[in-house]
Coordinates of C-alpha atoms in Angstrom, one line a residue:
M1 CA -15.5 194.2 49.6
T2 CA -15.3 197.9 50.2
A3 CA -13.0 198.8 53.2
R4 CA -14.7 200.5 56.1
L5 CA -14.2 204.3 56.3
K6 CA -12.0 205.5 59.1
I7 CA -11.5 208.6 61.2
L8 CA -8.2 209.1 63.0
A9 CA -8.1 211.4 66.0
I10 CA -4.9 212.9 67.3
N11 CA -5.1 213.5 71.0
G12 CA -2.7 216.2 72.1
S13 CA -3.3 215.9 75.9
E14 CA -0.7 214.7 78.3
R15 CA -3.3 212.8 80.3
D16 CA -6.2 210.3 79.9
G17 CA -8.6 213.1 81.0
N18 CA -11.2 215.3 79.6
T19 CA -9.9 215.4 76.0
A20 CA -9.8 211.6 75.9
D21 CA -13.4 211.6 77.3
V22 CA -14.5 213.9 74.5
L23 CA -12.9 211.6 71.9
R24 CA -14.6 208.6 73.3
H25 CA -17.9 210.5 72.8
A26 CA -16.8 211.3 69.3
A27 CA -16.0 207.6 68.7
E28 CA -19.5 206.6 69.7
T29 CA -21.0 209.0 67.1
A30 CA -18.7 207.6 64.4
S31 CA -19.6 204.0 65.4
Q32 CA -23.3 204.8 65.1
R33 CA -22.5 205.9 61.5
G34 CA -20.6 202.7 60.7
V35 CA -17.2 204.4 60.6
D36 CA -14.1 203.1 62.3
F37 CA -12.5 205.5 64.8
E38 CA -8.9 205.3 66.1
V39 CA -7.2 207.6 68.6
V40 CA -3.5 208.3 68.6
D41 CA -2.4 209.6 72.0
L42 CA 0.6 211.7 71.6
R43 CA 1.5 211.2 75.2
N44 CA 2.3 207.6 74.3
T45 CA 4.2 208.5 71.1
W46 CA 8.0 208.8 71.1
M47 CA 8.3 212.3 69.8
E48 CA 11.5 214.3 69.8
R49 CA 11.5 218.1 69.7
C50 CA 12.7 219.9 66.6
G51 CA 16.5 219.6 66.8
P52 CA 19.3 222.1 66.3
C53 CA 20.1 221.1 62.7
G54 CA 18.2 224.1 61.4
D55 CA 18.1 222.8 57.8
C56 CA 14.3 222.3 57.6
N57 CA 13.8 225.1 55.0
D58 CA 16.4 223.7 52.7
R59 CA 15.6 220.0 53.0
T60 CA 13.9 218.1 50.1
I61 CA 13.6 214.8 52.1
P62 CA 11.7 214.0 55.3
C63 CA 13.0 214.6 58.8
E64 CA 15.9 212.4 59.9
L65 CA 14.9 212.2 63.6
G66 CA 14.0 208.6 64.1
D67 CA 11.0 208.8 66.4
G68 CA 7.3 207.9 66.2
V69 CA 6.2 210.9 64.2
S70 CA 6.5 209.3 60.8
G71 CA 4.3 206.4 61.9
V72 CA 1.6 208.8 63.0
V73 CA 1.8 210.7 59.7
Q74 CA 1.4 207.4 57.9
K75 CA -1.8 206.6 59.8
M76 CA -3.1 210.1 58.9
I77 CA -2.4 209.4 55.2
E78 CA -4.3 206.1 55.4
A79 CA -7.3 207.6 57.1
D80 CA -10.3 209.2 55.5
G81 CA -10.8 211.9 58.1
I82 CA -8.6 213.3 60.8
I83 CA -9.6 215.1 64.1
F84 CA -7.1 217.3 65.9
A85 CA -8.0 217.5 69.6
A86 CA -6.1 219.4 72.2
P87 CA -6.6 221.0 75.6
V88 CA -5.8 224.6 76.3
H89 CA -2.6 225.0 78.4
G90 CA -1.2 228.5 79.1
F91 CA -3.7 230.1 76.7
G92 CA -2.4 228.0 73.8
A93 CA -2.5 224.5 72.5
A94 CA -0.9 221.9 74.8
S95 CA 2.8 221.4 74.1
L96 CA 2.4 217.9 72.8
M97 CA 0.1 219.0 70.0
Q98 CA 2.3 222.0 69.2
T99 CA 5.4 219.8 68.9
F100 CA 3.5 217.3 66.7
I101 CA 2.3 220.1 64.4
E102 CA 5.9 221.4 64.0
R103 CA 7.5 218.0 63.5
A104 CA 4.8 216.5 61.2
G105 CA 4.3 219.7 59.2
V106 CA 7.8 220.8 58.6
G107 CA 9.4 217.3 58.6
Y108 CA 6.9 215.4 56.5
L109 CA 3.7 217.1 55.2
R110 CA 5.0 220.2 53.5
F111 CA 6.7 218.4 50.6
D112 CA 3.6 217.2 48.7
R113 CA 0.7 217.8 51.1
P114 CA -0.4 214.2 51.4
L115 CA -3.4 215.1 53.6
S116 CA -5.0 217.1 50.7
N117 CA -8.8 216.6 50.5
K118 CA -9.0 214.5 53.6
V119 CA -11.8 215.6 55.9
A120 CA -10.7 217.4 59.0
G121 CA -12.3 218.2 62.4
V122 CA -11.0 220.2 65.3
I123 CA -11.8 219.9 69.1
S124 CA -10.5 222.1 71.8
V125 CA -11.0 221.6 75.5
A126 CA -10.6 224.4 78.0
R127 CA -11.8 225.5 81.4
R128 CA -13.1 228.7 79.7
Y129 CA -10.5 230.9 78.1
S130 CA -8.7 230.5 74.7
A131 CA -10.9 227.6 73.6
G132 CA -11.6 229.5 70.4
E133 CA -8.0 230.5 69.8
V134 CA -6.8 227.0 70.0
W135 CA -9.6 225.8 67.9
A136 CA -8.7 228.4 65.3
Q137 CA -5.0 227.5 65.4
L138 CA -5.7 223.8 64.7
T139 CA -8.2 224.7 62.0
V140 CA -5.7 226.9 60.2
N141 CA -3.2 224.0 60.4
A142 CA -5.8 221.7 58.7
L143 CA -6.4 224.4 56.0
L144 CA -2.7 224.7 55.4
N145 CA -2.6 221.0 54.7
R146 CA -5.4 221.5 52.1
M147 CA -7.8 219.5 54.1
I148 CA -11.6 219.8 53.9
V149 CA -13.1 221.4 57.0
V150 CA -16.9 220.9 56.9
G151 CA -19.0 223.6 58.6
S152 CA -21.0 222.1 61.4
G153 CA -22.4 225.1 63.3
F154 CA -20.8 226.1 66.5
P155 CA -17.2 225.1 67.0
A156 CA -16.5 221.8 68.8
T157 CA -15.2 223.5 72.0
V158 CA -15.8 221.8 75.3
H159 CA -15.5 223.4 78.7
A160 CA -14.0 221.4 81.5
L161 CA -11.7 221.8 84.5
H162 CA -11.7 218.7 86.7
R163 CA -11.6 215.2 85.4
G164 CA -15.1 214.2 84.2
D165 CA -16.3 217.8 83.7
A166 CA -16.2 217.5 79.9
L167 CA -19.0 214.9 80.0
K168 CA -21.2 217.4 81.8
D169 CA -20.9 220.0 79.0
D170 CA -24.0 218.9 77.0
E171 CA -23.7 221.7 74.5
G172 CA -20.1 221.1 73.8
L173 CA -20.6 217.4 73.3
K174 CA -23.6 218.1 71.0
N175 CA -21.3 220.3 68.9
V176 CA -18.7 217.4 68.8
S177 CA -21.4 215.0 67.6
R178 CA -22.6 217.5 64.9
M179 CA -19.0 217.9 63.7
V180 CA -18.4 214.1 63.5
D181 CA -21.7 213.6 61.7
R182 CA -20.8 216.3 59.1
M183 CA -17.4 214.8 58.7
V184 CA -18.9 211.4 58.0
D185 CA -21.4 212.9 55.5
M186 CA -18.5 214.4 53.6
I187 CA -16.3 211.3 53.8
E188 CA -19.1 209.2 52.4
L189 CA -19.8 211.7 49.7
L190 CA -16.1 211.7 48.6
D191 CA -16.0 207.9 48.8
E192 CA -19.1 207.7 46.6
H193 CA -17.5 210.0 44.1
R194 CA -14.4 207.8 43.9
R195 CA -16.4 204.6 43.5
L196 CA -18.7 206.0 40.9
T197 CA -16.1 207.7 38.8
G198 CA -13.0 205.7 39.5
R199 CA -11.3 209.1 40.0
D200 CA -9.5 210.6 43.0
D201 CA -8.9 214.1 41.5
L202 CA -11.8 216.0 43.0
L203 CA -10.5 219.4 44.1
P204 CA -7.0 219.1 42.5
S205 CA -4.5 221.1 44.5
G206 CA -2.2 222.2 41.6
D207 CA 1.3 222.9 42.9
V208 CA 2.7 220.2 45.1
N209 CA 3.4 222.7 47.8
E210 CA 3.2 226.4 48.5
R211 CA 6.9 227.1 47.8
V212 CA 6.7 226.2 44.1
G213 CA 7.7 229.3 42.1
L214 CA 8.8 231.3 45.1
A215 CA 12.3 232.8 45.4
L216 CA 14.5 231.0 48.0
N217 CA 14.6 232.8 51.3
E218 CA 18.4 232.7 51.7
M219 CA 19.8 233.9 55.0
T220 CA 21.7 237.2 54.6
V221 CA 25.0 237.2 56.5
P222 CA 26.0 240.7 57.6
A223 CA 29.3 242.0 56.1

């Protein structure tokens, strides 16, 4: 029996608020398409900040901080699609999401890009300003990880201030549904390719990471 396809959403909000409401809306769209949908709330994940060790650029093994980031990364690796969702705080991505991107990216994902060719979606939630900037930041992060971002029309940015306002942004929620539908379309297409061909090498990424062949950036100590 073929396993059900799955989308994993990373919620970078500190609260069970508007971003969570938007992801519940996204889950309904995925359910209607027969795709499982799981949310990881970073607010409930034990996550240390990057420490003072400073050896990330020289390490060839994953981060040694023993928190919950590695478990979330494993869930991402096992999923077919991943949604990055975060509210705008201080004209940028909420600090939980920023910390996760740093810890997951530098500590685990950069060695062999295990998220390559997974389908990505991005949602930003804002009162008004910087929704596009945060959406763009998270999208660039998905592209860095060699993920497939499927164009779905207008970006999935939702405007909200008070709790419950996100559910009143009909246009924003429509864009979220369009994005999820397009993600499912691509996930199903990739799954069909694998089943029909027995191959998983569509869009081979070549080098295991972007540092292959580059000179080491050694720190220069002043004389």
